[in-house]
Amino acid sequence: MSKIRMTTPLVEMDGDEMTRIIWQMVKDDLICPFVDLKSEYYDLGLENRDATDDQVTVDSANATKRLGVAVKCATITANAARVEEYGLKEMWKSPNGTIRAMLDGTVFRTPIPVKGIEPCVRNWEEPITLARHAYGDIYRNVEIRVPGAGKVELVYTGADGTEIRETVHEFDGPGVAQGVHNLDSSIASFARSCFNYALDAKQDVWFATKDTISKKYDHRFKDVFQEIFDAEYKERFDEAGIEYFYTLIDDAVARVMKSKGGFIWACKNYDGDVMSDMVSSAFGSLAMMTSVLVSPSGVYEYEAAHGTVQRHYYKHLRGEETSTNSVATIFAWSGALRKRGDLDGLPELVAFADRLEKAVIDTIESGQMTGDLARITALPNPQTLSTGDFIKAIASRL
Ligand code: NAP
Ligand code: MG
């Protein structure tokens, strides 16, 4: 059999622990036998990040800007325990944080629907994609514990000396106060990422804030989205037969619960944090979620939503059998290959990505799955496979 051709390389970002083991199995058993894989390889494993003073992370993000499509394995975010475990030179920053900052992106997470792993919300027929703005608001807040009677003010001092001053509250006694901010440029990037993603997925965009109460702050989000939509996207949305609509966050929550799914829900930072955990757990499992970082300039980085599954890795190191779910990692690969095929006009590569995903779904729906799914499935008599056997079962179907 001749292998499927690629013309432009993918950026391949290898990672850590159990997902690094899975990464190699997926390449060996599911990708390389079928695709003449072209990739620019960057080893983001913690040892190599330490050896390169984290330069490899920066290089991989720059390569992604140049080539347009990356696939990333889960990586350890260093903490004090990891500094000790790996004898690190320093507590390196989160690679995802570094890459996100360099690509100025928004993260989109979508559950992977499978028969037998049913959402708790019965009317959700199609997955809901959550788009989370990942900058500002309470995640960059400044807070004070007000000790007693006194005045809290919000003061802006312009570069030219102009001043805006508002009284937050005249306190009679102790209390609390906080200051939060966001940037027009960041809100605009968020809006463009959502609209580009929607055109790609051919799905509507819902966006909601609390602008009736927050008449300047949240209202600014609403206005920036609307201005960008009207000026840059309205015609293309009409052509694609999709819609953008804005509503209040409480109305959105009520509508989401009654919806059939199948749309993109754009959320401010805090709403996205809370609602993505609700949506993903209602759909079943973190290992059954795709995750892609999309930059406003149209650069895509695909990854799994979960971490390096450390506990399973230590079992693996002790020589014990593991049953780690590789679905999110496989879908990161299929997503990146499909995008590469789209951009380079390679229908065979796109078709391969579709077949790979179908083989994964069919394997699970036939009753063969990893332990995490076997525990929650509605299918009778599920067969629990090891990490490697599950990937082999997909390969034989493929
Ligand atoms: P995790 O790796 O997502 O695992 C948490 C638990 O969820 C696991 O112990 C396992 O439960 C279950 N789980 C997650 N993925 C699974 C899969 N594919 N198959 C089966 N079960 C799965 O999160 P963590 O343990 O908090 O973090 C481990 C490391 O990952 C940390 O160093 C963290 O910095 C890093 N991390 C990286 C990313 C990223 O690169 N995107 C994201 C998050 C965390 P059981 O043990 O009960 O089976
Ligand atoms: Mg959270």
CSV table of C-alpha atoms and ligand atoms in Angstrom, one decimal:
chain,number,residue,atom,x,y,z
A,1,MET,CA,0.0,0.0,0.0
A,2,SER,CA,1.4,3.4,-0.9
A,3,LYS,CA,1.3,5.9,2.0
A,4,ILE,CA,-0.8,9.1,2.0
A,5,ARG,CA,1.3,12.1,1.0
A,6,MET,CA,1.9,15.3,3.0
A,7,THR,CA,3.4,18.5,1.5
A,8,THR,CA,3.9,20.8,4.5
A,9,PRO,CA,5.3,19.5,7.8
A,10,LEU,CA,3.3,19.6,11.0
A,11,VAL,CA,4.9,21.0,14.1
A,12,GLU,CA,5.1,18.0,16.5
A,13,MET,CA,5.5,18.9,20.2
A,14,ASP,CA,6.3,15.8,22.2
A,15,GLY,CA,5.6,15.7,26.0
A,16,ASP,CA,5.8,13.8,29.2
A,17,GLU,CA,4.9,10.7,31.2
A,18,MET,CA,2.0,8.4,30.2
A,19,THR,CA,1.0,10.7,27.3
A,20,ARG,CA,4.6,10.5,25.9
A,21,ILE,CA,4.2,6.7,25.9
A,22,ILE,CA,0.9,7.0,24.2
A,23,TRP,CA,2.3,9.5,21.7
A,24,GLN,CA,4.8,7.0,20.4
A,25,MET,CA,2.2,4.2,20.2
A,26,VAL,CA,-0.2,6.4,18.2
A,27,LYS,CA,2.5,7.3,15.8
A,28,ASP,CA,3.8,3.7,15.4
A,29,ASP,CA,0.4,2.0,15.1
A,30,LEU,CA,-2.0,4.5,13.8
A,31,ILE,CA,-0.2,7.3,11.8
A,32,CYS,CA,3.1,6.1,10.3
A,33,PRO,CA,1.8,2.9,8.7
A,34,PHE,CA,-0.7,5.0,6.6
A,35,VAL,CA,0.7,8.5,6.3
A,36,ASP,CA,4.1,9.5,4.9
A,37,LEU,CA,4.4,11.7,8.0
A,38,LYS,CA,6.3,15.0,7.6
A,39,SER,CA,6.8,16.7,10.9
A,40,GLU,CA,9.2,19.2,12.5
A,41,TYR,CA,9.9,17.6,15.8
A,42,TYR,CA,10.3,19.5,19.1
A,43,ASP,CA,10.8,17.6,22.3
A,44,LEU,CA,8.9,19.5,25.0
A,45,GLY,CA,9.5,16.7,27.5
A,46,LEU,CA,10.6,18.3,30.8
A,47,GLU,CA,14.2,17.1,30.6
A,48,ASN,CA,14.7,18.7,27.2
A,49,ARG,CA,13.0,21.9,28.3
A,50,ASP,CA,15.4,22.0,31.2
A,51,ALA,CA,18.4,21.2,29.0
A,52,THR,CA,17.5,24.0,26.5
A,53,ASP,CA,16.5,26.6,29.2
A,54,ASP,CA,13.0,26.3,27.8
A,55,GLN,CA,14.1,27.6,24.4
A,56,VAL,CA,12.6,24.5,22.8
A,57,THR,CA,9.1,25.7,23.8
A,58,VAL,CA,9.7,29.2,22.3
A,59,ASP,CA,11.1,27.5,19.1
A,60,SER,CA,8.1,25.2,18.8
A,61,ALA,CA,5.7,28.2,19.1
A,62,ASN,CA,7.7,30.1,16.4
A,63,ALA,CA,7.6,27.1,14.2
A,64,THR,CA,3.8,26.9,14.7
A,65,LYS,CA,3.5,30.5,13.5
A,66,ARG,CA,5.6,29.7,10.5
A,67,LEU,CA,3.9,26.4,9.5
A,68,GLY,CA,0.4,27.1,10.8
A,69,VAL,CA,-0.5,23.7,12.4
A,70,ALA,CA,0.9,22.0,15.4
A,71,VAL,CA,0.0,18.9,17.5
A,72,LYS,CA,1.0,18.9,21.1
A,73,CYS,CA,1.4,16.1,23.7
A,74,ALA,CA,0.5,16.9,27.3
A,75,THR,CA,3.4,18.3,29.3
A,76,ILE,CA,4.3,18.6,33.0
A,77,THR,CA,3.9,22.1,34.4
A,78,ALA,CA,6.8,22.3,36.8
A,79,ASN,CA,6.1,22.8,40.5
A,80,ALA,CA,8.3,22.4,43.6
A,81,ALA,CA,7.9,18.6,43.6
A,82,ARG,CA,8.9,18.4,39.9
A,83,VAL,CA,12.0,20.6,40.4
A,84,GLU,CA,13.1,18.0,43.0
A,85,GLU,CA,12.0,14.9,40.9
A,86,TYR,CA,13.8,16.1,37.8
A,87,GLY,CA,16.6,18.1,39.4
A,88,LEU,CA,15.5,21.2,37.3
A,89,LYS,CA,17.6,24.3,37.0
A,90,GLU,CA,14.5,26.4,37.6
A,91,MET,CA,10.7,26.1,37.9
A,92,TRP,CA,10.0,26.5,34.2
A,93,LYS,CA,6.7,28.2,33.2
A,94,SER,CA,3.8,26.2,31.8
A,95,PRO,CA,4.5,25.4,28.1
A,96,ASN,CA,0.8,25.9,27.4
A,97,GLY,CA,1.0,29.4,28.9
A,98,THR,CA,4.1,30.3,26.9
A,99,ILE,CA,2.6,29.0,23.6
A,100,ARG,CA,-0.8,30.7,24.3
A,101,ALA,CA,0.9,34.0,25.0
A,102,MET,CA,3.0,33.8,21.8
A,103,LEU,CA,0.1,32.8,19.6
A,104,ASP,CA,-2.4,35.2,21.3
A,105,GLY,CA,-5.0,32.4,21.2
A,106,THR,CA,-8.4,31.2,22.5
A,107,VAL,CA,-8.9,27.6,23.6
A,108,PHE,CA,-11.8,25.7,22.2
A,109,ARG,CA,-12.9,22.4,23.9
A,110,THR,CA,-15.4,20.0,22.4
A,111,PRO,CA,-16.6,16.7,23.8
A,112,ILE,CA,-16.3,13.6,21.5
A,113,PRO,CA,-19.7,12.0,21.4
A,114,VAL,CA,-19.9,8.2,21.5
A,115,LYS,CA,-23.0,6.0,21.7
A,116,GLY,CA,-22.9,4.3,25.1
A,117,ILE,CA,-21.3,7.3,26.8
A,118,GLU,CA,-24.4,9.5,27.1
A,119,PRO,CA,-24.5,13.1,28.2
A,120,CYS,CA,-26.4,13.7,31.5
A,121,VAL,CA,-28.5,16.3,29.7
A,122,ARG,CA,-30.8,14.1,27.6
A,123,ASN,CA,-31.7,16.8,24.9
A,124,TRP,CA,-28.0,17.4,24.0
A,125,GLU,CA,-27.8,15.6,20.7
A,126,GLU,CA,-24.6,17.3,19.5
A,127,PRO,CA,-21.5,18.5,21.4
A,128,ILE,CA,-21.3,22.0,22.7
A,129,THR,CA,-17.9,23.7,22.0
A,130,LEU,CA,-16.8,26.0,24.8
A,131,ALA,CA,-14.6,28.9,23.8
A,132,ARG,CA,-12.9,30.5,26.8
A,133,HIS,CA,-11.3,33.9,26.8
A,134,ALA,CA,-8.0,33.3,28.6
A,135,TYR,CA,-6.9,36.8,29.6
A,136,GLY,CA,-7.8,39.2,32.4
A,137,ASP,CA,-10.9,39.8,34.6
A,138,ILE,CA,-10.5,38.2,38.1
A,139,TYR,CA,-7.5,36.2,36.9
A,140,ARG,CA,-5.5,39.4,36.9
A,141,ASN,CA,-7.3,41.2,39.7
A,142,VAL,CA,-6.0,43.4,42.5
A,143,GLU,CA,-7.8,43.0,45.8
A,144,ILE,CA,-7.9,44.7,49.2
A,145,ARG,CA,-9.4,43.7,52.4
A,146,VAL,CA,-10.8,47.0,53.6
A,147,PRO,CA,-9.9,47.2,57.3
A,148,GLY,CA,-12.5,49.7,58.4
A,149,ALA,CA,-14.3,53.0,57.7
A,150,GLY,CA,-13.0,54.9,54.7
A,151,LYS,CA,-13.3,55.5,51.0
A,152,VAL,CA,-12.2,53.1,48.1
A,153,GLU,CA,-11.7,54.8,44.8
A,154,LEU,CA,-10.9,53.7,41.2
A,155,VAL,CA,-8.4,56.1,39.6
A,156,TYR,CA,-7.0,56.2,36.1
A,157,THR,CA,-4.0,58.4,35.4
A,158,GLY,CA,-3.5,58.8,31.7
A,159,ALA,CA,-0.1,58.9,30.1
A,160,ASP,CA,-0.9,62.6,29.3
A,161,GLY,CA,-1.9,63.3,32.9
A,162,THR,CA,-5.7,63.2,32.5
A,163,GLU,CA,-7.5,61.7,35.4
A,164,ILE,CA,-10.7,59.7,35.8
A,165,ARG,CA,-11.8,59.1,39.4
A,166,GLU,CA,-14.8,57.0,40.6
A,167,THR,CA,-15.8,56.2,44.1
A,168,VAL,CA,-16.2,52.5,44.6
A,169,HIS,CA,-17.7,52.8,48.0
A,170,GLU,CA,-17.7,54.9,51.2
A,171,PHE,CA,-17.2,52.2,53.9
A,172,ASP,CA,-18.7,52.6,57.4
A,173,GLY,CA,-16.8,49.5,58.5
A,174,PRO,CA,-14.6,46.6,57.3
A,175,GLY,CA,-15.2,44.9,53.9
A,176,VAL,CA,-13.5,43.9,50.7
A,177,ALA,CA,-12.8,45.5,47.3
A,178,GLN,CA,-11.2,44.5,44.0
A,179,GLY,CA,-10.0,46.0,40.7
A,180,VAL,CA,-10.1,44.0,37.4
A,181,HIS,CA,-9.2,44.9,33.9
A,182,ASN,CA,-9.3,43.7,30.3
A,183,LEU,CA,-7.8,45.0,27.0
A,184,ASP,CA,-9.7,46.0,23.8
A,185,SER,CA,-7.0,44.1,21.8
A,186,SER,CA,-7.4,40.9,23.8
A,187,ILE,CA,-11.2,41.0,23.5
A,188,ALA,CA,-10.9,41.6,19.7
A,189,SER,CA,-8.5,38.6,19.4
A,190,PHE,CA,-11.0,36.5,21.3
A,191,ALA,CA,-13.9,37.6,19.1
A,192,ARG,CA,-11.9,36.9,15.8
A,193,SER,CA,-10.8,33.5,17.1
A,194,CYS,CA,-14.5,32.6,17.8
A,195,PHE,CA,-15.8,33.8,14.5
A,196,ASN,CA,-13.0,32.0,12.5
A,197,TYR,CA,-13.6,28.8,14.4
A,198,ALA,CA,-17.3,29.1,13.7
A,199,LEU,CA,-16.7,29.5,10.0
A,200,ASP,CA,-14.5,26.4,10.1
A,201,ALA,CA,-17.0,24.3,12.1
A,202,LYS,CA,-20.1,25.8,10.3
A,203,GLN,CA,-21.7,26.4,13.7
A,204,ASP,CA,-23.5,29.3,15.3
A,205,VAL,CA,-21.7,31.4,18.0
A,206,TRP,CA,-23.4,32.3,21.2
A,207,PHE,CA,-21.9,35.0,23.4
A,208,ALA,CA,-23.1,36.2,26.7
A,209,THR,CA,-22.1,38.7,29.5
A,210,LYS,CA,-23.9,40.6,32.2
A,211,ASP,CA,-24.0,43.9,30.4
A,212,THR,CA,-27.3,45.0,32.0
A,213,ILE,CA,-25.5,45.2,35.3
A,214,SER,CA,-21.9,45.9,34.1
A,215,LYS,CA,-22.8,48.8,31.8
A,216,LYS,CA,-19.2,49.7,30.9
A,217,TYR,CA,-17.0,46.6,31.5
A,218,ASP,CA,-19.2,43.8,30.2
A,219,HIS,CA,-20.8,46.2,27.7
A,220,ARG,CA,-17.4,46.7,26.1
A,221,PHE,CA,-17.2,43.0,25.4
A,222,LYS,CA,-20.6,43.0,23.7
A,223,ASP,CA,-19.7,46.1,21.6
A,224,VAL,CA,-16.3,44.8,20.5
A,225,PHE,CA,-17.9,41.4,19.4
A,226,GLN,CA,-20.6,43.2,17.5
A,227,GLU,CA,-18.3,45.8,15.8
A,228,ILE,CA,-16.0,43.0,14.6
A,229,PHE,CA,-18.8,40.8,13.5
A,230,ASP,CA,-20.5,43.5,11.5
A,231,ALA,CA,-17.3,44.8,9.9
A,232,GLU,CA,-15.5,41.6,9.1
A,233,TYR,CA,-17.7,38.5,9.4
A,234,LYS,CA,-21.4,39.2,8.7
A,235,GLU,CA,-21.3,38.4,5.0
A,236,ARG,CA,-19.3,35.2,5.5
A,237,PHE,CA,-21.6,34.0,8.2
A,238,ASP,CA,-24.6,34.7,5.9
A,239,GLU,CA,-22.9,32.7,3.1
A,240,ALA,CA,-22.2,29.8,5.5
A,241,GLY,CA,-25.8,29.9,6.8
A,242,ILE,CA,-24.7,30.4,10.4
A,243,GLU,CA,-25.5,33.0,13.0
A,244,TYR,CA,-23.9,35.1,15.8
A,245,PHE,CA,-26.1,36.1,18.6
A,246,TYR,CA,-25.6,37.9,21.9
A,247,THR,CA,-27.7,37.4,25.0
A,248,LEU,CA,-27.4,37.8,28.8
A,249,ILE,CA,-25.4,35.1,30.6
A,250,ASP,CA,-28.3,33.9,32.7
A,251,ASP,CA,-30.5,33.6,29.6
A,252,ALA,CA,-27.6,31.7,27.8
A,253,VAL,CA,-27.3,29.2,30.6
A,254,ALA,CA,-31.0,28.5,30.5
A,255,ARG,CA,-31.0,28.2,26.8
A,256,VAL,CA,-27.9,25.9,26.7
A,257,MET,CA,-29.7,23.4,29.0
A,258,LYS,CA,-32.7,23.3,26.8
A,259,SER,CA,-30.7,23.2,23.5
A,260,LYS,CA,-29.9,20.3,21.2
A,261,GLY,CA,-26.2,21.4,21.3
A,262,GLY,CA,-24.1,21.8,18.1
A,263,PHE,CA,-22.9,25.4,18.6
A,264,ILE,CA,-20.0,27.4,20.0
A,265,TRP,CA,-20.5,29.0,23.4
A,266,ALA,CA,-18.1,31.9,23.8
A,267,CYS,CA,-17.5,32.7,27.5
A,268,LYS,CA,-15.6,35.4,29.4
A,269,ASN,CA,-12.7,34.0,31.4
A,270,TYR,CA,-14.6,33.2,34.6
A,271,ASP,CA,-17.7,31.9,32.9
A,272,GLY,CA,-15.6,29.7,30.7
A,273,ASP,CA,-13.7,28.3,33.6
A,274,VAL,CA,-16.9,27.3,35.4
A,275,MET,CA,-19.0,26.3,32.4
A,276,SER,CA,-16.3,24.2,30.7
A,277,ASP,CA,-16.1,21.9,33.7
A,278,MET,CA,-19.8,21.7,33.7
A,279,VAL,CA,-20.1,20.9,30.0
A,280,SER,CA,-17.2,18.4,30.0
A,281,SER,CA,-18.4,16.4,33.0
A,282,ALA,CA,-22.0,16.4,31.7
A,283,PHE,CA,-20.6,14.8,28.5
A,284,GLY,CA,-18.7,12.1,30.3
A,285,SER,CA,-14.9,12.4,30.6
A,286,LEU,CA,-11.9,14.7,30.2
A,287,ALA,CA,-10.2,12.0,28.0
A,288,MET,CA,-13.2,12.4,25.6
A,289,MET,CA,-12.6,16.1,24.8
A,290,THR,CA,-10.7,17.7,21.9
A,291,SER,CA,-8.8,20.9,22.6
A,292,VAL,CA,-7.5,23.4,20.1
A,293,LEU,CA,-5.8,26.7,20.5
A,294,VAL,CA,-6.7,29.0,17.6
A,295,SER,CA,-4.9,32.3,17.0
A,296,PRO,CA,-6.6,35.3,15.3
A,297,SER,CA,-4.2,35.0,12.5
A,298,GLY,CA,-5.4,31.4,11.7
A,299,VAL,CA,-2.7,29.3,13.4
A,300,TYR,CA,-3.9,26.0,15.0
A,301,GLU,CA,-2.4,24.0,17.8
A,302,TYR,CA,-4.2,20.7,18.7
A,303,GLU,CA,-3.8,18.9,22.0
A,304,ALA,CA,-5.6,16.7,24.5
A,305,ALA,CA,-7.5,18.4,27.3
A,306,HIS,CA,-6.1,16.2,30.0
A,307,GLY,CA,-2.6,16.1,31.6
A,308,THR,CA,0.2,13.6,31.6
A,309,VAL,CA,-1.7,11.0,33.6
A,310,GLN,CA,1.1,10.7,36.1
A,311,ARG,CA,-0.4,8.0,38.3
A,312,HIS,CA,-0.8,5.6,35.3
A,313,TYR,CA,2.8,6.4,34.3
A,314,TYR,CA,4.2,5.3,37.7
A,315,LYS,CA,2.3,2.1,37.3
A,316,HIS,CA,3.7,1.7,33.8
A,317,LEU,CA,7.3,2.3,35.2
A,318,ARG,CA,6.6,-0.5,37.8
A,319,GLY,CA,5.9,-2.8,35.0
A,320,GLU,CA,2.1,-3.0,35.8
A,321,GLU,CA,-0.5,-3.0,33.1
A,322,THR,CA,-2.3,0.4,32.5
A,323,SER,CA,-5.5,1.2,30.8
A,324,THR,CA,-5.1,4.8,29.8
A,325,ASN,CA,-7.5,6.4,27.4
A,326,SER,CA,-5.7,7.6,24.2
A,327,VAL,CA,-8.8,9.1,22.5
A,328,ALA,CA,-8.0,12.8,23.1
A,329,THR,CA,-4.4,12.3,21.9
A,330,ILE,CA,-5.5,10.5,18.8
A,331,PHE,CA,-8.0,13.2,18.0
A,332,ALA,CA,-5.3,15.8,18.5
A,333,TRP,CA,-3.4,14.0,15.7
A,334,SER,CA,-6.4,13.6,13.5
A,335,GLY,CA,-7.4,17.3,14.0
A,336,ALA,CA,-3.9,18.5,13.0
A,337,LEU,CA,-3.7,16.1,10.0
A,338,ARG,CA,-7.2,17.2,8.8
A,339,LYS,CA,-6.3,20.9,9.1
A,340,ARG,CA,-3.0,20.3,7.2
A,341,GLY,CA,-4.9,18.4,4.5
A,342,ASP,CA,-7.5,21.3,4.3
A,343,LEU,CA,-4.8,24.0,4.0
A,344,ASP,CA,-2.7,22.1,1.5
A,345,GLY,CA,-5.5,20.7,-0.6
A,346,LEU,CA,-4.9,17.1,0.2
A,347,PRO,CA,-8.3,15.3,0.3
A,348,GLU,CA,-6.7,11.9,1.0
A,349,LEU,CA,-5.2,13.3,4.2
A,350,VAL,CA,-8.5,14.8,5.2
A,351,ALA,CA,-10.2,11.4,4.5
A,352,PHE,CA,-7.6,9.6,6.6
A,353,ALA,CA,-8.3,11.9,9.6
A,354,ASP,CA,-12.0,11.1,9.2
A,355,ARG,CA,-11.4,7.3,9.0
A,356,LEU,CA,-9.1,7.4,12.0
A,357,GLU,CA,-11.7,9.1,14.1
A,358,LYS,CA,-14.4,6.7,12.9
A,359,ALA,CA,-12.2,3.7,13.8
A,360,VAL,CA,-11.8,5.1,17.3
A,361,ILE,CA,-15.6,5.6,17.8
A,362,ASP,CA,-16.5,2.3,16.2
A,363,THR,CA,-14.0,0.5,18.5
A,364,ILE,CA,-15.6,2.0,21.6
A,365,GLU,CA,-19.1,1.5,20.3
A,366,SER,CA,-18.3,-2.2,19.7
A,367,GLY,CA,-17.6,-2.5,23.4
A,368,GLN,CA,-13.8,-2.3,23.4
A,369,MET,CA,-12.6,0.6,25.6
A,370,THR,CA,-10.2,1.7,28.4
A,371,GLY,CA,-11.1,1.4,32.1
A,372,ASP,CA,-12.2,5.0,32.5
A,373,LEU,CA,-15.0,4.5,29.9
A,374,ALA,CA,-15.9,0.9,30.9
A,375,ARG,CA,-16.7,2.3,34.4
A,376,ILE,CA,-19.3,4.8,33.0
A,377,THR,CA,-20.7,3.2,29.8
A,378,ALA,CA,-24.3,2.3,29.3
A,379,LEU,CA,-23.2,-0.5,26.9
A,380,PRO,CA,-23.7,-4.1,28.3
A,381,ASN,CA,-20.5,-6.1,29.0
A,382,PRO,CA,-17.8,-3.6,28.0
A,383,GLN,CA,-14.4,-5.1,27.4
A,384,THR,CA,-11.6,-3.2,29.3
A,385,LEU,CA,-8.4,-3.1,27.2
A,386,SER,CA,-4.9,-2.1,28.2
A,387,THR,CA,-3.4,1.1,26.9
A,388,GLY,CA,-1.6,-0.7,24.1
A,389,ASP,CA,-4.3,-3.2,23.2
A,390,PHE,CA,-6.9,-0.4,22.8
A,391,ILE,CA,-4.6,1.3,20.2
A,392,LYS,CA,-4.0,-2.0,18.5
A,393,ALA,CA,-7.8,-2.7,18.3
A,394,ILE,CA,-8.2,0.7,16.6
A,395,ALA,CA,-5.3,-0.1,14.3
A,396,SER,CA,-6.9,-3.4,13.2
A,397,ARG,CA,-10.2,-1.7,12.4
A,398,LEU,CA,-8.3,1.1,10.5
B,1,NAP,P1,-4.3,14.4,34.5
B,1,NAP,O1,-3.0,14.0,33.9
B,1,NAP,O2,-5.3,15.0,33.6
B,1,NAP,O3,-4.9,13.2,35.4
B,1,NAP,C1,-5.8,13.3,36.4
B,1,NAP,C2,-6.6,12.0,36.6
B,1,NAP,O4,-7.6,12.0,35.6
B,1,NAP,C3,-5.8,10.8,36.3
B,1,NAP,O5,-5.1,10.4,37.5
B,1,NAP,C4,-6.8,9.8,35.8
B,1,NAP,O6,-7.6,9.3,36.9
B,1,NAP,C5,-7.7,10.7,35.0
B,1,NAP,N1,-7.3,10.8,33.6
B,1,NAP,C6,-6.8,11.9,33.0
B,1,NAP,N2,-6.6,11.6,31.7
B,1,NAP,C7,-6.9,10.3,31.5
B,1,NAP,C8,-6.8,9.4,30.4
B,1,NAP,N3,-6.3,9.8,29.2
B,1,NAP,N4,-7.1,8.1,30.6
B,1,NAP,C9,-7.6,7.7,31.8
B,1,NAP,N5,-7.7,8.5,32.8
B,1,NAP,C10,-7.3,9.8,32.7
B,1,NAP,O7,-4.1,15.6,35.6
B,1,NAP,P2,-3.0,15.7,36.8
B,1,NAP,O8,-2.8,14.4,37.4
B,1,NAP,O9,-3.6,16.8,37.6
B,1,NAP,O10,-1.7,16.3,36.2
B,1,NAP,C11,-0.6,15.5,35.8
B,1,NAP,C12,0.4,16.3,35.1
B,1,NAP,O11,-0.1,16.8,33.9
B,1,NAP,C13,0.9,17.5,35.9
B,1,NAP,O12,2.3,17.6,35.9
B,1,NAP,C14,0.3,18.7,35.2
B,1,NAP,O13,1.1,19.8,35.2
B,1,NAP,C15,0.1,18.2,33.8
B,1,NAP,N6,-1.0,18.8,33.0
B,1,NAP,C16,-0.7,19.1,31.7
B,1,NAP,C17,-1.7,19.6,30.9
B,1,NAP,C18,-1.4,19.9,29.4
B,1,NAP,O14,-0.2,19.8,29.0
B,1,NAP,N7,-2.3,20.3,28.6
B,1,NAP,C19,-3.0,19.8,31.4
B,1,NAP,C20,-3.3,19.4,32.7
B,1,NAP,C21,-2.2,19.0,33.5
B,1,NAP,P3,-7.2,7.9,37.7
B,1,NAP,O15,-5.8,8.1,38.2
B,1,NAP,O16,-8.2,7.9,38.8
B,1,NAP,O17,-7.3,6.8,36.7
B,2,MG,MG,-11.5,25.3,36.2
